[in-house]
Coordinates of C-alpha atoms in Angstrom, one line a residue:
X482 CA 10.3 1.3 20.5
X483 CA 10.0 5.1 22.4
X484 CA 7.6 3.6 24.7
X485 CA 10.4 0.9 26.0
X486 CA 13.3 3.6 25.4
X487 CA 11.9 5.8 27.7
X488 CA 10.9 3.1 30.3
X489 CA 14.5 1.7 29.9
X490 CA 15.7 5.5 31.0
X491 CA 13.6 6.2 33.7
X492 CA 14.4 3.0 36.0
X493 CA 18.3 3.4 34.6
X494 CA 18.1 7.2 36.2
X495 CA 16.1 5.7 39.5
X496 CA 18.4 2.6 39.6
X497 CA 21.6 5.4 39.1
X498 CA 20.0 7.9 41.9
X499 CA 19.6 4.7 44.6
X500 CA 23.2 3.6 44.1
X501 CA 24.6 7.2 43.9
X502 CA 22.6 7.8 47.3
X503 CA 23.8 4.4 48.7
X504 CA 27.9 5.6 47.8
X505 CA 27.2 8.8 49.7
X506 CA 25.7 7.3 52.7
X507 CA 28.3 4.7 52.4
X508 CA 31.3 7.6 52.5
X509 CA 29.7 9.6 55.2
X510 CA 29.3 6.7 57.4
X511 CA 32.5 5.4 56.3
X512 CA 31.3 1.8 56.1
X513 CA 34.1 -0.4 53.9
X514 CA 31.8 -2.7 53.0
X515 CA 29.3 -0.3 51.3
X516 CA 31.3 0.2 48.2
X517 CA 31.1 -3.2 47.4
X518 CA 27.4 -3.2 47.9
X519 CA 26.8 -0.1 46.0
X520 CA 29.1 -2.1 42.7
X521 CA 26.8 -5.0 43.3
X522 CA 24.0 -2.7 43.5
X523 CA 25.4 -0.2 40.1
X524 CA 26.0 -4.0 38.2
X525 CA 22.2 -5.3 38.7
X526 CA 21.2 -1.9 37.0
X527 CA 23.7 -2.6 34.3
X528 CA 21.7 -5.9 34.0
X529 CA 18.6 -4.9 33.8
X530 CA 19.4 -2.1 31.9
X531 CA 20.9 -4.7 29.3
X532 CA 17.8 -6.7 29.2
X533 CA 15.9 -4.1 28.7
X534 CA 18.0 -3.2 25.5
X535 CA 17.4 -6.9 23.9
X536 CA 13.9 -6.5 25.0
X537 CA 13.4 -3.0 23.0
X538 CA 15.6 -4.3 20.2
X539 CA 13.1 -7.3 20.2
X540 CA 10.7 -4.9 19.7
X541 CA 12.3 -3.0 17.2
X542 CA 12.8 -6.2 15.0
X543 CA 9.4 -6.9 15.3
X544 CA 8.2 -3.8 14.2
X545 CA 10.2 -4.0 11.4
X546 CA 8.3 -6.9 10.4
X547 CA 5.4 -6.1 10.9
X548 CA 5.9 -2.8 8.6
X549 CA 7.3 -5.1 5.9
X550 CA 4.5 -6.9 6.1
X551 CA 2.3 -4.0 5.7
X552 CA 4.7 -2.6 2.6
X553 CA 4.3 -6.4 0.9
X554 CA 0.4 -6.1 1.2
X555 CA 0.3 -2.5 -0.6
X556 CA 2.6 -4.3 -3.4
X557 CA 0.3 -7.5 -3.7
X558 CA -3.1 -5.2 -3.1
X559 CA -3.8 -7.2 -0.4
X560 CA -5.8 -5.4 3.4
X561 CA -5.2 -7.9 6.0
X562 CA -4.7 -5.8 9.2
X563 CA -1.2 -5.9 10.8
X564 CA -1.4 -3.2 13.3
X565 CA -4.7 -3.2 16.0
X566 CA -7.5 -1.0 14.1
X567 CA -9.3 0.4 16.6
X568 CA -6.0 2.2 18.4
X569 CA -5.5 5.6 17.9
X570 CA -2.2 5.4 17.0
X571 CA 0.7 6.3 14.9
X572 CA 1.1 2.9 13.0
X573 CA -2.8 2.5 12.9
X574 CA -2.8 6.0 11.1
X575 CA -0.2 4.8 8.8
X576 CA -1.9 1.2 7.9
X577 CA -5.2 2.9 7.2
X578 CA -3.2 5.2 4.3
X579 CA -1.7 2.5 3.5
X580 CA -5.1 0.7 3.0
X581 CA -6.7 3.5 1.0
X582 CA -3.4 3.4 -0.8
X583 CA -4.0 0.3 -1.8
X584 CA -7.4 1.0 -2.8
X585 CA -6.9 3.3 -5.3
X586 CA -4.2 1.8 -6.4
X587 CA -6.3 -1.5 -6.9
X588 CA -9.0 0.6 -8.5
X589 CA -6.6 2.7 -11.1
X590 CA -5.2 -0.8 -11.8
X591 CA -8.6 -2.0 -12.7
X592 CA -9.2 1.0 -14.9
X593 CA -6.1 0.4 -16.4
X594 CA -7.5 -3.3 -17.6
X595 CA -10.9 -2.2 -18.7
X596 CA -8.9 0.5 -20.8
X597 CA -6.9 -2.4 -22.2
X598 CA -9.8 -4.5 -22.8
X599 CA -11.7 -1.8 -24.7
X600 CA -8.8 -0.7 -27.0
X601 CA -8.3 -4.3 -27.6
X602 CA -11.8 -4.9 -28.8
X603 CA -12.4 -1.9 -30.7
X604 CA -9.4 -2.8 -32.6
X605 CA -10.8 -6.3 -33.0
X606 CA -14.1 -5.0 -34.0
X607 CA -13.0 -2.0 -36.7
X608 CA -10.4 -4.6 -38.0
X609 CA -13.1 -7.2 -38.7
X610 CA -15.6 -4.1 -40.1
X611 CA -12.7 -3.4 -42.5
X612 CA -12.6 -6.4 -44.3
X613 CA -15.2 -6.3 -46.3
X614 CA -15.2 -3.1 -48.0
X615 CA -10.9 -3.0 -48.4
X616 CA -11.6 -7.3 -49.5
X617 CA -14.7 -5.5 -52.4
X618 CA -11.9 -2.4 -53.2
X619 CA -9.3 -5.1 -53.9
X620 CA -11.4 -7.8 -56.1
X621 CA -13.1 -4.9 -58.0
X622 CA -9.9 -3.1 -58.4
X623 CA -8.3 -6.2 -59.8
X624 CA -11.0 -6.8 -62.5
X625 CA -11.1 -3.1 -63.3
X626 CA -7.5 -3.3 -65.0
X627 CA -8.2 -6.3 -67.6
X628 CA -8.7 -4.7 -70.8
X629 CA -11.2 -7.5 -72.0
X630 CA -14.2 -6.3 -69.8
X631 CA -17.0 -4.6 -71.4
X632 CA -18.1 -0.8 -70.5
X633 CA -21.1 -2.3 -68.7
X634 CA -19.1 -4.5 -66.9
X635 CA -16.9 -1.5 -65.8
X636 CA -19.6 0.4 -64.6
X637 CA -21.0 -1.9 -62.8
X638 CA -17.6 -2.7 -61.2
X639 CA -16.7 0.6 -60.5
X640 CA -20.3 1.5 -58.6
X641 CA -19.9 -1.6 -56.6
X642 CA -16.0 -0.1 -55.9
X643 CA -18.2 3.6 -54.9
X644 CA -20.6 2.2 -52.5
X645 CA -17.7 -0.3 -50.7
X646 CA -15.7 3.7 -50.6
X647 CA -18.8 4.9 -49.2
X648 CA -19.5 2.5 -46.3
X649 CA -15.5 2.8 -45.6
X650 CA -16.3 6.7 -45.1
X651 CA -19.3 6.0 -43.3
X652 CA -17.1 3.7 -40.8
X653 CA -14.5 5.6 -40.4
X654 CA -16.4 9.0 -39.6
X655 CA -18.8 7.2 -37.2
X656 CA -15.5 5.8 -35.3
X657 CA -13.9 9.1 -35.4
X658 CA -17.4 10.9 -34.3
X659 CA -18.0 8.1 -31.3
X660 CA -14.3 7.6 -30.1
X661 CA -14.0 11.9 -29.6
X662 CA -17.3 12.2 -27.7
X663 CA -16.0 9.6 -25.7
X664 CA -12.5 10.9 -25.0
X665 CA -14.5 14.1 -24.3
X666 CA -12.3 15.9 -27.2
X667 CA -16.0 16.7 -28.8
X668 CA -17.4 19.3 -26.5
X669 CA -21.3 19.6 -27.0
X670 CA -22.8 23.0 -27.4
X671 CA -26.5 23.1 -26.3
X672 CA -29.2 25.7 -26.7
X673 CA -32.7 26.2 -26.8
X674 CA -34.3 24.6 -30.0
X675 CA -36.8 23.3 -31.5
X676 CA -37.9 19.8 -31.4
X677 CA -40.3 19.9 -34.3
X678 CA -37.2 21.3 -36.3
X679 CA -34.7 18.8 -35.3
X680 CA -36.9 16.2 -36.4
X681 CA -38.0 17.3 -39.8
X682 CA -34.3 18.1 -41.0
X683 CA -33.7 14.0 -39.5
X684 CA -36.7 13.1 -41.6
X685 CA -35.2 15.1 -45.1
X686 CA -32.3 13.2 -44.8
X687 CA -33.9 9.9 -45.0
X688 CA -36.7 10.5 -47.6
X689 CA -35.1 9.4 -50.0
X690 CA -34.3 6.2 -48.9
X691 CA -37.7 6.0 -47.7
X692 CA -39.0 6.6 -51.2
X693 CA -37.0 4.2 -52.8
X694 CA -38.6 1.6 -50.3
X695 CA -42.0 3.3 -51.0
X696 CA -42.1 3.6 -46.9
X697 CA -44.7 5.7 -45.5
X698 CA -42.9 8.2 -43.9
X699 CA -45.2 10.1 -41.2
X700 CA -44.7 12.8 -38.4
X701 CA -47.6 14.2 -36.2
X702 CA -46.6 17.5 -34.5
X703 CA -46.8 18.4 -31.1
X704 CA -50.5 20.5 -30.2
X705 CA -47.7 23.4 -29.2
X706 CA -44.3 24.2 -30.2
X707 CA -41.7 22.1 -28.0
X708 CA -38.2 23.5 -27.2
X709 CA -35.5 21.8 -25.4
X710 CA -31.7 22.4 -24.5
X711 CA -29.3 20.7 -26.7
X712 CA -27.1 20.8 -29.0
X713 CA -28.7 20.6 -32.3
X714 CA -26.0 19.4 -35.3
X715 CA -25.3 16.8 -32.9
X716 CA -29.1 16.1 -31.7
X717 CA -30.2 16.3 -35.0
X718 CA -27.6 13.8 -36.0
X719 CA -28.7 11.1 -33.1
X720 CA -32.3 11.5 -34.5
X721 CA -31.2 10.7 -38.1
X722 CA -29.5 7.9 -36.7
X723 CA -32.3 5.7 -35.0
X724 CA -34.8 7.3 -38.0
X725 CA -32.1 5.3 -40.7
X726 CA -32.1 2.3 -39.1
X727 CA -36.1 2.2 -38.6
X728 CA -35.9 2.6 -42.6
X729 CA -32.9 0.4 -43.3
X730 CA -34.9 -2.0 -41.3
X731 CA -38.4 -1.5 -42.5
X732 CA -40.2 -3.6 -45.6
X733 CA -40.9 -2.9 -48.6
X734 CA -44.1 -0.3 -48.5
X735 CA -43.9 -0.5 -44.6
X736 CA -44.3 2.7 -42.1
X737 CA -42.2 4.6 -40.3
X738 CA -44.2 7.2 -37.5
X739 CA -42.9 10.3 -35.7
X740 CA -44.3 11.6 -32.8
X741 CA -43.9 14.2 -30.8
X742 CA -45.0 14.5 -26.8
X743 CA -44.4 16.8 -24.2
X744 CA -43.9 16.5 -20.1
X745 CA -43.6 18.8 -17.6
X746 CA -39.2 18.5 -18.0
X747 CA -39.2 16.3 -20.7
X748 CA -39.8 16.0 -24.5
X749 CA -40.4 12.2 -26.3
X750 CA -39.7 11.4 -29.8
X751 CA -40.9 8.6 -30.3
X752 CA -39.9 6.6 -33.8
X753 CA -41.8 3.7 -34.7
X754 CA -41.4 1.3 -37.4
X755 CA -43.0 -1.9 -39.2
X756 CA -40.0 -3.7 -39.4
X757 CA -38.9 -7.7 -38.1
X758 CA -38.7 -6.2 -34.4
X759 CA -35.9 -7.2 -31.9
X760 CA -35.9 -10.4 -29.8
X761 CA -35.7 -9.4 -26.6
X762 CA -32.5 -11.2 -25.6
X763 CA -30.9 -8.6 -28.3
X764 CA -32.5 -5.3 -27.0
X765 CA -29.7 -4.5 -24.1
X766 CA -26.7 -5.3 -27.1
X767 CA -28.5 -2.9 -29.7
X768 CA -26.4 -0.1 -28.2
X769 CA -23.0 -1.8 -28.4
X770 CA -20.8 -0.8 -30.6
X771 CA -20.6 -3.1 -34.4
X772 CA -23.3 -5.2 -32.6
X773 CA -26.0 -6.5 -35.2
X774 CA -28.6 -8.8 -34.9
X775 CA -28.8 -12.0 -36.3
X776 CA -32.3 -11.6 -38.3
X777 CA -30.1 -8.3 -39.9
X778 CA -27.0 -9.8 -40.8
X779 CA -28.3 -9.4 -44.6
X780 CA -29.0 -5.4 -45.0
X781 CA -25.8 -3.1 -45.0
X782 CA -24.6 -1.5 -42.7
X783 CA -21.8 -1.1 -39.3
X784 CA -23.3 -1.1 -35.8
X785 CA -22.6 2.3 -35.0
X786 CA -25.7 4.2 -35.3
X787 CA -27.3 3.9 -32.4
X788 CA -24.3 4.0 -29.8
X789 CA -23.5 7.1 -31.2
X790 CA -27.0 8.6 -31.0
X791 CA -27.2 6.9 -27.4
X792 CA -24.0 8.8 -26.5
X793 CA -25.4 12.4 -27.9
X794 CA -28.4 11.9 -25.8
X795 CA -27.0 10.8 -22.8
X796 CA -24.3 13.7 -22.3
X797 CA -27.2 15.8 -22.8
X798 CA -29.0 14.1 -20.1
X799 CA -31.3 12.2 -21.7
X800 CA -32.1 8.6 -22.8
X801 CA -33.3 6.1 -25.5
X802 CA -36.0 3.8 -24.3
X803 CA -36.9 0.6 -27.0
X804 CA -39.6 -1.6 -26.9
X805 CA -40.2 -4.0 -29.9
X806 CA -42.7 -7.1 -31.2
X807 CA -42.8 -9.2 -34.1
X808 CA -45.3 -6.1 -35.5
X809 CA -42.0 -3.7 -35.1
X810 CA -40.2 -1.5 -32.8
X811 CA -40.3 1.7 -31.5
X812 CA -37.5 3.8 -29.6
X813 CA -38.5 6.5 -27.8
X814 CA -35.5 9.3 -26.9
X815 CA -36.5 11.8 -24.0
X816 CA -34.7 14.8 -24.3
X817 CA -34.8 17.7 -21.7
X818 CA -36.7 20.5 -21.9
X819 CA -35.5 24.1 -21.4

């Protein structure tokens, strides 16, 4: 629109100049019929100075369109060029913001629905993990209050009530543990520690379940003392995690090995069992939260284990590596060293 304005202007002032220097001439020379040349001449430029008006108020409307046109793309997230790209120009400048407007505003949308979709199916997932210990509190809480039942029968009743309040805990404090370390509320804590200690204070907390299995429970030592950087209540915990479900998982007098290695940045743990093994279709969804596998289904327990120890690992900067046959699995977390 300037660049007509200003064209508009210049060849009104020229067109002006020419008939204000034909009226002179026409005065000093006293001619009578210059006057009417010079309104002939001054109506042309009123002419053309008219048609270039509608020309630049074409213009105008056209730009107009063409920036609604660019507004309606940044509403629909749409980047179909309006304006030429390759000009260095003022609307070119404004439709590439507007493009990178409308990328981030596509991406934060897209955020937005993967946000959605996650809060959806956790709440799917923890309301489907709920139902069976509130569905064992209710039934055993019902039969606890008719008078006719026998102590043994109450006993029984009420330890079946304790372990359905005890998996309910367990839930509940994994989801709470898992959901702030992925908010980032949880902030980890590391320092230099010892990996032979981490993992015998793991292994104490499962002996006893190992025992009551009559599982060989095994750890061979590193040839030298390992230390790595971490946080170690939290470490400690993700290494009690995968070294519970290698027992939960494990047969009747089966084995359960830890080892120890060392690299040059890195530390392995590597936890081995002699349980069913993993297909390997179900290996990548191990790590998803409530996910069990189907040859499982029948020993207790909630899916959260081993995202939560994946989780502590990974903000540490480390990972869980799993490989697994019919003879049994073995996950391998690499932890870095200080």
């Amino acid at each position: 629109m300037k660049r007509y304005e200003r064209r508009a202007a210049l060849l009104w002032m020229i067109l002006a100049v020419a008939g204000l220097g034909l009226l002179i001439a026409s005065l000093c020379l006293e001619q009578r019929q210059m006057p009417w040349v010079v309104g002939l001449f001054l109506a042309v430029c009123l002419a053309v100075q008219i048609l270039l008006y509608r020309t630049a108020r074409d213009s105008m409307r056209e730009l107009v369109v063409q920036l609604s046109d660019l507004i309606d793309q940044l509403t629909q997230l749409r980047q179909n060029p309006v304006f030429p790209t390759l000009e260095d120009t003022v609307l070119s400048r404004l439709q590439q913001q507007v493009e990178r407007l409308a990328s981030i505003w596509a991406g934060l949308n897209r955020q937005a629905k993967q946000e959605r979709d996650e809060i959806q199916s956790l709440v799917s997932d923890l309301s489907h993990q709920l139902k069976t210990p509130v569905a064992t509190l209710q039934i055993y809480g019902s039969l606890l209050v008719q008078p006719e039942l026998s102590p043994e029968q109450r006993q029984e009743y009420g330890s079946r009530m304790q372990r359905a309040l005890e998996r309910l805990d367990f839930l509940l404090d994994s989801m709470v543990k898992l959901s702030r370390l992925e908010s980032g509320s949880i902030r980890l804590q590391p320092r230099i520690t010892d990996v032979e200690e981490l993992v015998l204070n793991a292994a104490l907390q499962v002996r006893r379940a190992a025992e009551s299995k009559e599982i060989n429970l095994s750890i061979r030592p590193p040839s030298k003392p390992i230390a790595v950087c971490c946080d170690p209540k939290w470490t400690e915990e993700a290494i009690f995690n995968v070294l519970d479900n290698a027992v939960k998982y494990t047969p009747q007098r089966g084995r359960v090995a830890l080892t120890l290695e060392s690299y040059e940045t890195y530390c392995r743990i590597n936890i081995s069992d002699t349980g069913c093994g993993i297909p390997p279709e179900e290996i990548p969804k191990i790590f998803q939260r409530f996910y069990r596998g189907q040859s499982v289904q029948a020993v207790e327990g909630v899916g959260l284990g081993l995202p939560l120890a994946r989780k502590v690992v990974q903000e540490q900067g480390g990972w869980i590596k799993v490989s697994s046959d019919h003879k049994g699995s073995t996950f391998s977390v690499f932890m870095r060293r200080s």
